[in-house]
Amino acid sequence: MLKKTRIILITIILLILFSTTVMSTELKTKLEVVQKESEVKYLENNQGYISKTITDVNEENGEVTVEVKLANLAKDINVETETYENTEIIIIIPEILSISENADKLKQYIEYIEIFATKIFEKNSKTKIAIVGMKGPVSDSYINDQGKIVYGENNEGTKAGSIDNAEVVVSFTNDIENIKNGIKNMNGTKTKYYNNLQAAIKIASSTFSNNANKILISLYDTVPSVSIGQCSQITWGGSTGFSTGKEAIIAKNEKIVKTTKEEILSLKKSNIDFILLRPKDTDFNQKWYDVSTGELMLDFDGSEYVKNLYGTMENPTYGKMYSLNEDSLQQIVTEKIYEDVMEKVRNPIDSAKLIDYFPADIIENFEFECVDKPNIGIVSAKIDKQNNSILWDIGTLSGNTTAILKYKLKLKNMSNSELINKTIATNEKIELTYKNSEQKDCSAVLESSPKIKLIEIKEDLIATVSYNPTSNTTETVEATIKTNKPVKSVEGWTQSEDRMILTKTYSTNIKETVLLIDDDDMERRVEININNIVKENTSKDDDNNNTNNISDSNDKTTSNVILPDTGKGFLIIGVMFLSGWTIYVHKRNKKFKGI
């Protein structure tokens, strides 16, 4: 009896193990990205930021590639814009400042530019500054005591502006004395010019290097008198196409605004940041004199053209603008423009160390592997199990550069039912320690993380329908729907115990749609078509369809095929085999017992 009991218990255990093995193979899963990116954590004074992103995922293999970044970039910089370690700054100033009546103003410009440059070089010695002087055709005229204009013999009012109406007076340097001396020595002839801002911008643009961050600052606080191809003097009447002087003035101003504005907008395409002084709207109000008599001919309101060229303070044409109406030149140059530039000229981040901590779900269920080496610094080859972290020793991160680390996390077991539908953070937190430009110890913590989830791939609901009889009948027809998965009950249909077969008897021909819903709430619509019930004494060809497929856009079945539940099939075979074996052993044991 004891031996018999032992055999039965062994059989039951084998059945349970066999069932578990068969059922586990049915679990199909994939790894899904729930949150692709972490939040961005900015460093002190917006020096840079830390971020973490899932850059690649293999759903079937349960593998994600995670990218960690430490960027020494400005907060508002376009991540798609290429940045460089070195920065070049060009300052445009009008050479007319060198004439005697502007001597005091020139001293101010030199003083403020010196303060500005000194502060920049103290923060970043790799930054260089150049000076472009703005010129134009010679302006030789004055207003006499009678209020009439008098033109000198050198006046070039009829000469069109050209590309050579500007020059580099100080090449790129980080030497303060070079900058000061270059400004002092410009325009040695002390000539007055009709200013050509378009030419100055064009010369400055071509002076920048290709491999540097570019910043252009214009300290010209009025509007240009000429542009390339446009002179200062106007004419009308005859063949000019203008019947009045006002028409000619409007045409001239529109051309200057158009060509100069196009030059400003070209800076954006060339990735050159632009900072400028905006003149008052009334700075373009003009007095026009008759060239022959010197008499005042017209007072012209040019404020509209100031707005068209530069934009408004709230909405500049391009770049950032400051107005002498609101602030002093000293404050604009030495404070506001300086702060703007420092957003682009980044200080190095020194002694940077980043520790990436992983949660228990990652440690226990995922394999860790670095993807190549980081572009800067050294990283741990594996996770330190004492504190569940890796250490990335970055060292010094120069301005406008980004340190990047990539690693893979691969799920060990895709059939781990405990992880199904569980949201998992790829990391617990990131701690960064570093020294700023003043060598002060700083730190930042990124607590946000990308997230992943293992989800079960649900089997599609598949069904077929058949009829009995299939030939013409004067009685009833029974429709049978067979499915590959248990479905919920359907009103009017009889359901089998395993909920995989539904039957219904029809007494009349009918077309209808039956909605099937399985336990995963997946739906399938089955078309029922009874058309072989005939009245007595009538005949009909016995060639109706005996089996109909489901009509549904998502139906992937083939005609007359019922997919078996493979797992349950194996289980049934295993049970039958083990049961037979048990009976055989029991009888054999009983037989020998009687001997």
PDB file of N, CA and C in Angstrom, residues 50-114:
ATOM      1  N   ILE A  50      22.879  67.922 -16.573  1.00  0.00           N
ATOM      2  CA  ILE A  50      22.972  66.463 -16.639  1.00  0.00           C
ATOM      3  C   ILE A  50      21.661  65.953 -17.226  1.00  0.00           C
ATOM      4  N   SER A  51      21.751  64.933 -18.065  1.00  0.00           N
ATOM      5  CA  SER A  51      20.538  64.314 -18.605  1.00  0.00           C
ATOM      6  C   SER A  51      20.786  62.841 -18.859  1.00  0.00           C
ATOM      7  N   LYS A  52      19.684  62.096 -18.973  1.00  0.00           N
ATOM      8  CA  LYS A  52      19.768  60.662 -19.224  1.00  0.00           C
ATOM      9  C   LYS A  52      18.687  60.281 -20.211  1.00  0.00           C
ATOM     10  N   THR A  53      19.040  59.523 -21.262  1.00  0.00           N
ATOM     11  CA  THR A  53      18.107  59.222 -22.347  1.00  0.00           C
ATOM     12  C   THR A  53      18.276  57.783 -22.814  1.00  0.00           C
ATOM     13  N   ILE A  54      17.151  57.132 -23.106  1.00  0.00           N
ATOM     14  CA  ILE A  54      17.199  55.832 -23.782  1.00  0.00           C
ATOM     15  C   ILE A  54      17.313  56.112 -25.278  1.00  0.00           C
ATOM     16  N   THR A  55      18.433  55.731 -25.872  1.00  0.00           N
ATOM     17  CA  THR A  55      18.684  56.040 -27.285  1.00  0.00           C
ATOM     18  C   THR A  55      18.344  54.880 -28.212  1.00  0.00           C
ATOM     19  N   ASP A  56      18.228  53.660 -27.643  1.00  0.00           N
ATOM     20  CA  ASP A  56      17.913  52.510 -28.494  1.00  0.00           C
ATOM     21  C   ASP A  56      17.243  51.442 -27.640  1.00  0.00           C
ATOM     22  N   VAL A  57      16.347  50.669 -28.249  1.00  0.00           N
ATOM     23  CA  VAL A  57      15.663  49.590 -27.537  1.00  0.00           C
ATOM     24  C   VAL A  57      15.467  48.409 -28.471  1.00  0.00           C
ATOM     25  N   ASN A  58      15.741  47.222 -27.968  1.00  0.00           N
ATOM     26  CA  ASN A  58      15.442  45.967 -28.664  1.00  0.00           C
ATOM     27  C   ASN A  58      14.357  45.280 -27.846  1.00  0.00           C
ATOM     28  N   GLU A  59      13.108  45.428 -28.265  1.00  0.00           N
ATOM     29  CA  GLU A  59      11.973  44.943 -27.480  1.00  0.00           C
ATOM     30  C   GLU A  59      11.993  43.436 -27.322  1.00  0.00           C
ATOM     31  N   GLU A  60      12.336  42.711 -28.379  1.00  0.00           N
ATOM     32  CA  GLU A  60      12.277  41.254 -28.329  1.00  0.00           C
ATOM     33  C   GLU A  60      13.359  40.662 -27.431  1.00  0.00           C
ATOM     34  N   ASN A  61      14.550  41.279 -27.417  1.00  0.00           N
ATOM     35  CA  ASN A  61      15.656  40.777 -26.606  1.00  0.00           C
ATOM     36  C   ASN A  61      15.704  41.395 -25.221  1.00  0.00           C
ATOM     37  N   GLY A  62      14.816  42.369 -24.951  1.00  0.00           N
ATOM     38  CA  GLY A  62      14.791  42.993 -23.627  1.00  0.00           C
ATOM     39  C   GLY A  62      16.022  43.816 -23.341  1.00  0.00           C
ATOM     40  N   GLU A  63      16.430  44.626 -24.306  1.00  0.00           N
ATOM     41  CA  GLU A  63      17.676  45.377 -24.174  1.00  0.00           C
ATOM     42  C   GLU A  63      17.451  46.849 -24.485  1.00  0.00           C
ATOM     43  N   VAL A  64      17.995  47.742 -23.634  1.00  0.00           N
ATOM     44  CA  VAL A  64      17.940  49.178 -23.893  1.00  0.00           C
ATOM     45  C   VAL A  64      19.344  49.752 -23.805  1.00  0.00           C
ATOM     46  N   THR A  65      19.595  50.784 -24.613  1.00  0.00           N
ATOM     47  CA  THR A  65      20.846  51.535 -24.538  1.00  0.00           C
ATOM     48  C   THR A  65      20.560  52.876 -23.892  1.00  0.00           C
ATOM     49  N   VAL A  66      21.285  53.175 -22.834  1.00  0.00           N
ATOM     50  CA  VAL A  66      21.072  54.395 -22.058  1.00  0.00           C
ATOM     51  C   VAL A  66      22.254  55.332 -22.264  1.00  0.00           C
ATOM     52  N   GLU A  67      21.951  56.621 -22.511  1.00  0.00           N
ATOM     53  CA  GLU A  67      22.994  57.632 -22.709  1.00  0.00           C
ATOM     54  C   GLU A  67      22.942  58.644 -21.563  1.00  0.00           C
ATOM     55  N   VAL A  68      24.073  58.821 -20.899  1.00  0.00           N
ATOM     56  CA  VAL A  68      24.208  59.822 -19.835  1.00  0.00           C
ATOM     57  C   VAL A  68      25.057  60.970 -20.365  1.00  0.00           C
ATOM     58  N   LYS A  69      24.588  62.207 -20.150  1.00  0.00           N
ATOM     59  CA  LYS A  69      25.307  63.381 -20.637  1.00  0.00           C
ATOM     60  C   LYS A  69      25.618  64.349 -19.500  1.00  0.00           C
ATOM     61  N   LEU A  70      26.828  64.886 -19.539  1.00  0.00           N
ATOM     62  CA  LEU A  70      27.170  66.081 -18.761  1.00  0.00           C
ATOM     63  C   LEU A  70      27.591  67.119 -19.789  1.00  0.00           C
ATOM     64  N   ALA A  71      26.768  68.163 -19.954  1.00  0.00           N
ATOM     65  CA  ALA A  71      27.008  69.160 -20.997  1.00  0.00           C
ATOM     66  C   ALA A  71      27.397  70.493 -20.373  1.00  0.00           C
ATOM     67  N   ASN A  72      28.488  71.066 -20.859  1.00  0.00           N
ATOM     68  CA  ASN A  72      28.899  72.403 -20.434  1.00  0.00           C
ATOM     69  C   ASN A  72      28.420  73.401 -21.489  1.00  0.00           C
ATOM     70  N   LEU A  73      27.092  73.554 -21.574  1.00  0.00           N
ATOM     71  CA  LEU A  73      26.458  74.399 -22.577  1.00  0.00           C
ATOM     72  C   LEU A  73      25.506  75.370 -21.896  1.00  0.00           C
ATOM     73  N   ALA A  74      25.204  76.469 -22.613  1.00  0.00           N
ATOM     74  CA  ALA A  74      24.243  77.443 -22.086  1.00  0.00           C
ATOM     75  C   ALA A  74      22.866  76.810 -21.997  1.00  0.00           C
ATOM     76  N   LYS A  75      22.056  77.307 -21.070  1.00  0.00           N
ATOM     77  CA  LYS A  75      20.736  76.723 -20.814  1.00  0.00           C
ATOM     78  C   LYS A  75      19.826  76.787 -22.022  1.00  0.00           C
ATOM     79  N   ASP A  76      19.873  77.892 -22.775  1.00  0.00           N
ATOM     80  CA  ASP A  76      18.928  78.096 -23.868  1.00  0.00           C
ATOM     81  C   ASP A  76      19.516  77.736 -25.231  1.00  0.00           C
ATOM     82  N   ILE A  77      20.665  77.037 -25.243  1.00  0.00           N
ATOM     83  CA  ILE A  77      21.292  76.751 -26.529  1.00  0.00           C
ATOM     84  C   ILE A  77      20.511  75.663 -27.262  1.00  0.00           C
ATOM     85  N   ASN A  78      20.451  75.791 -28.550  1.00  0.00           N
ATOM     86  CA  ASN A  78      19.812  74.777 -29.381  1.00  0.00           C
ATOM     87  C   ASN A  78      20.697  73.541 -29.408  1.00  0.00           C
ATOM     88  N   VAL A  79      20.149  72.402 -28.949  1.00  0.00           N
ATOM     89  CA  VAL A  79      20.967  71.195 -28.844  1.00  0.00           C
ATOM     90  C   VAL A  79      21.461  70.725 -30.201  1.00  0.00           C
ATOM     91  N   GLU A  80      20.809  71.164 -31.287  1.00  0.00           N
ATOM     92  CA  GLU A  80      21.228  70.756 -32.615  1.00  0.00           C
ATOM     93  C   GLU A  80      22.315  71.681 -33.174  1.00  0.00           C
ATOM     94  N   THR A  81      22.578  72.788 -32.469  1.00  0.00           N
ATOM     95  CA  THR A  81      23.588  73.730 -32.943  1.00  0.00           C
ATOM     96  C   THR A  81      24.971  73.250 -32.530  1.00  0.00           C
ATOM     97  N   GLU A  82      25.887  73.223 -33.476  1.00  0.00           N
ATOM     98  CA  GLU A  82      27.240  72.791 -33.169  1.00  0.00           C
ATOM     99  C   GLU A  82      27.945  73.862 -32.350  1.00  0.00           C
ATOM    100  N   THR A  83      28.597  73.450 -31.274  1.00  0.00           N
ATOM    101  CA  THR A  83      29.307  74.387 -30.416  1.00  0.00           C
ATOM    102  C   THR A  83      30.777  74.003 -30.357  1.00  0.00           C
ATOM    103  N   TYR A  84      31.606  74.992 -29.966  1.00  0.00           N
ATOM    104  CA  TYR A  84      33.047  74.794 -29.972  1.00  0.00           C
ATOM    105  C   TYR A  84      33.643  75.250 -28.650  1.00  0.00           C
ATOM    106  N   GLU A  85      34.857  74.789 -28.411  1.00  0.00           N
ATOM    107  CA  GLU A  85      35.537  75.159 -27.178  1.00  0.00           C
ATOM    108  C   GLU A  85      35.956  76.631 -27.207  1.00  0.00           C
ATOM    109  N   ASN A  86      36.354  77.118 -28.392  1.00  0.00           N
ATOM    110  CA  ASN A  86      36.827  78.499 -28.513  1.00  0.00           C
ATOM    111  C   ASN A  86      35.695  79.426 -28.952  1.00  0.00           C
ATOM    112  N   THR A  87      35.760  80.684 -28.522  1.00  0.00           N
ATOM    113  CA  THR A  87      34.758  81.683 -28.884  1.00  0.00           C
ATOM    114  C   THR A  87      35.450  82.907 -29.465  1.00  0.00           C
ATOM    115  N   GLU A  88      34.871  83.448 -30.544  1.00  0.00           N
ATOM    116  CA  GLU A  88      35.390  84.669 -31.173  1.00  0.00           C
ATOM    117  C   GLU A  88      34.309  85.748 -31.111  1.00  0.00           C
ATOM    118  N   ILE A  89      34.729  86.957 -30.716  1.00  0.00           N
ATOM    119  CA  ILE A  89      33.827  88.101 -30.610  1.00  0.00           C
ATOM    120  C   ILE A  89      34.340  89.214 -31.515  1.00  0.00           C
ATOM    121  N   ILE A  90      33.450  89.759 -32.335  1.00  0.00           N
ATOM    122  CA  ILE A  90      33.805  90.920 -33.156  1.00  0.00           C
ATOM    123  C   ILE A  90      32.897  92.080 -32.744  1.00  0.00           C
ATOM    124  N   ILE A  91      33.519  93.250 -32.525  1.00  0.00           N
ATOM    125  CA  ILE A  91      32.775  94.457 -32.160  1.00  0.00           C
ATOM    126  C   ILE A  91      32.861  95.456 -33.309  1.00  0.00           C
ATOM    127  N   ILE A  92      31.700  95.895 -33.785  1.00  0.00           N
ATOM    128  CA  ILE A  92      31.639  96.916 -34.849  1.00  0.00           C
ATOM    129  C   ILE A  92      31.504  98.291 -34.200  1.00  0.00           C
ATOM    130  N   ILE A  93      32.414  99.215 -34.572  1.00  0.00           N
ATOM    131  CA  ILE A  93      32.286 100.603 -34.123  1.00  0.00           C
ATOM    132  C   ILE A  93      32.474 101.520 -35.329  1.00  0.00           C
ATOM    133  N   PRO A  94      31.782 102.640 -35.375  1.00  0.00           N
ATOM    134  CA  PRO A  94      31.925 103.567 -36.522  1.00  0.00           C
ATOM    135  C   PRO A  94      33.239 104.346 -36.427  1.00  0.00           C
ATOM    136  N   GLU A  95      33.969 104.413 -37.509  1.00  0.00           N
ATOM    137  CA  GLU A  95      35.254 105.115 -37.501  1.00  0.00           C
ATOM    138  C   GLU A  95      35.081 106.627 -37.404  1.00  0.00           C
ATOM    139  N   ILE A  96      33.855 107.104 -37.589  1.00  0.00           N
ATOM    140  CA  ILE A  96      33.600 108.536 -37.445  1.00  0.00           C
ATOM    141  C   ILE A  96      33.832 109.000 -36.010  1.00  0.00           C
ATOM    142  N   LEU A  97      33.896 108.028 -35.063  1.00  0.00           N
ATOM    143  CA  LEU A  97      34.206 108.385 -33.670  1.00  0.00           C
ATOM    144  C   LEU A  97      35.587 109.022 -33.542  1.00  0.00           C
ATOM    145  N   SER A  98      36.448 108.814 -34.519  1.00  0.00           N
ATOM    146  CA  SER A  98      37.824 109.310 -34.423  1.00  0.00           C
ATOM    147  C   SER A  98      37.959 110.793 -34.739  1.00  0.00           C
ATOM    148  N   ILE A  99      36.927 111.414 -35.292  1.00  0.00           N
ATOM    149  CA  ILE A  99      37.054 112.849 -35.607  1.00  0.00           C
ATOM    150  C   ILE A  99      37.041 113.638 -34.316  1.00  0.00           C
ATOM    151  N   SER A 100      37.571 114.842 -34.380  1.00  0.00           N
ATOM    152  CA  SER A 100      37.820 115.637 -33.169  1.00  0.00           C
ATOM    153  C   SER A 100      36.572 115.892 -32.333  1.00  0.00           C
ATOM    154  N   GLU A 101      35.425 116.187 -32.981  1.00  0.00           N
ATOM    155  CA  GLU A 101      34.218 116.488 -32.204  1.00  0.00           C
ATOM    156  C   GLU A 101      33.657 115.268 -31.473  1.00  0.00           C
ATOM    157  N   ASN A 102      34.165 114.084 -31.785  1.00  0.00           N
ATOM    158  CA  ASN A 102      33.697 112.866 -31.100  1.00  0.00           C
ATOM    159  C   ASN A 102      34.751 112.309 -30.145  1.00  0.00           C
ATOM    160  N   ALA A 103      35.744 113.113 -29.787  1.00  0.00           N
ATOM    161  CA  ALA A 103      36.867 112.624 -28.979  1.00  0.00           C
ATOM    162  C   ALA A 103      36.422 112.062 -27.642  1.00  0.00           C
ATOM    163  N   ASP A 104      35.504 112.752 -26.962  1.00  0.00           N
ATOM    164  CA  ASP A 104      35.041 112.282 -25.649  1.00  0.00           C
ATOM    165  C   ASP A 104      34.276 110.959 -25.775  1.00  0.00           C
ATOM    166  N   LYS A 105      33.479 110.868 -26.826  1.00  0.00           N
ATOM    167  CA  LYS A 105      32.718 109.643 -27.020  1.00  0.00           C
ATOM    168  C   LYS A 105      33.647 108.469 -27.330  1.00  0.00           C
ATOM    169  N   LEU A 106      34.724 108.726 -28.096  1.00  0.00           N
ATOM    170  CA  LEU A 106      35.664 107.665 -28.405  1.00  0.00           C
ATOM    171  C   LEU A 106      36.344 107.152 -27.132  1.00  0.00           C
ATOM    172  N   LYS A 107      36.691 108.061 -26.213  1.00  0.00           N
ATOM    173  CA  LYS A 107      37.299 107.652 -24.950  1.00  0.00           C
ATOM    174  C   LYS A 107      36.379 106.719 -24.166  1.00  0.00           C
ATOM    175  N   GLN A 108      35.079 107.052 -24.192  1.00  0.00           N
ATOM    176  CA  GLN A 108      34.112 106.200 -23.495  1.00  0.00           C
ATOM    177  C   GLN A 108      34.084 104.798 -24.111  1.00  0.00           C
ATOM    178  N   TYR A 109      34.044 104.749 -25.435  1.00  0.00           N
ATOM    179  CA  TYR A 109      34.011 103.448 -26.113  1.00  0.00           C
ATOM    180  C   TYR A 109      35.237 102.620 -25.746  1.00  0.00           C
ATOM    181  N   ILE A 110      36.425 103.255 -25.777  1.00  0.00           N
ATOM    182  CA  ILE A 110      37.654 102.521 -25.452  1.00  0.00           C
ATOM    183  C   ILE A 110      37.618 102.031 -24.010  1.00  0.00           C
ATOM    184  N   GLU A 111      37.156 102.869 -23.103  1.00  0.00           N
ATOM    185  CA  GLU A 111      37.105 102.504 -21.685  1.00  0.00           C
ATOM    186  C   GLU A 111      36.156 101.327 -21.454  1.00  0.00           C
ATOM    187  N   TYR A 112      34.975 101.410 -22.026  1.00  0.00           N
ATOM    188  CA  TYR A 112      33.973 100.371 -21.768  1.00  0.00           C
ATOM    189  C   TYR A 112      34.346  99.055 -22.449  1.00  0.00           C
ATOM    190  N   ILE A 113      34.922  99.138 -23.629  1.00  0.00           N
ATOM    191  CA  ILE A 113      35.356  97.918 -24.305  1.00  0.00           C
ATOM    192  C   ILE A 113      36.498  97.269 -23.533  1.00  0.00           C
ATOM    193  N   GLU A 114      37.385  98.081 -22.952  1.00  0.00           N
ATOM    194  CA  GLU A 114      38.475  97.538 -22.145  1.00  0.00           C
ATOM    195  C   GLU A 114      37.926  96.790 -20.931  1.00  0.00           C
TER     196      GLU A 114
END
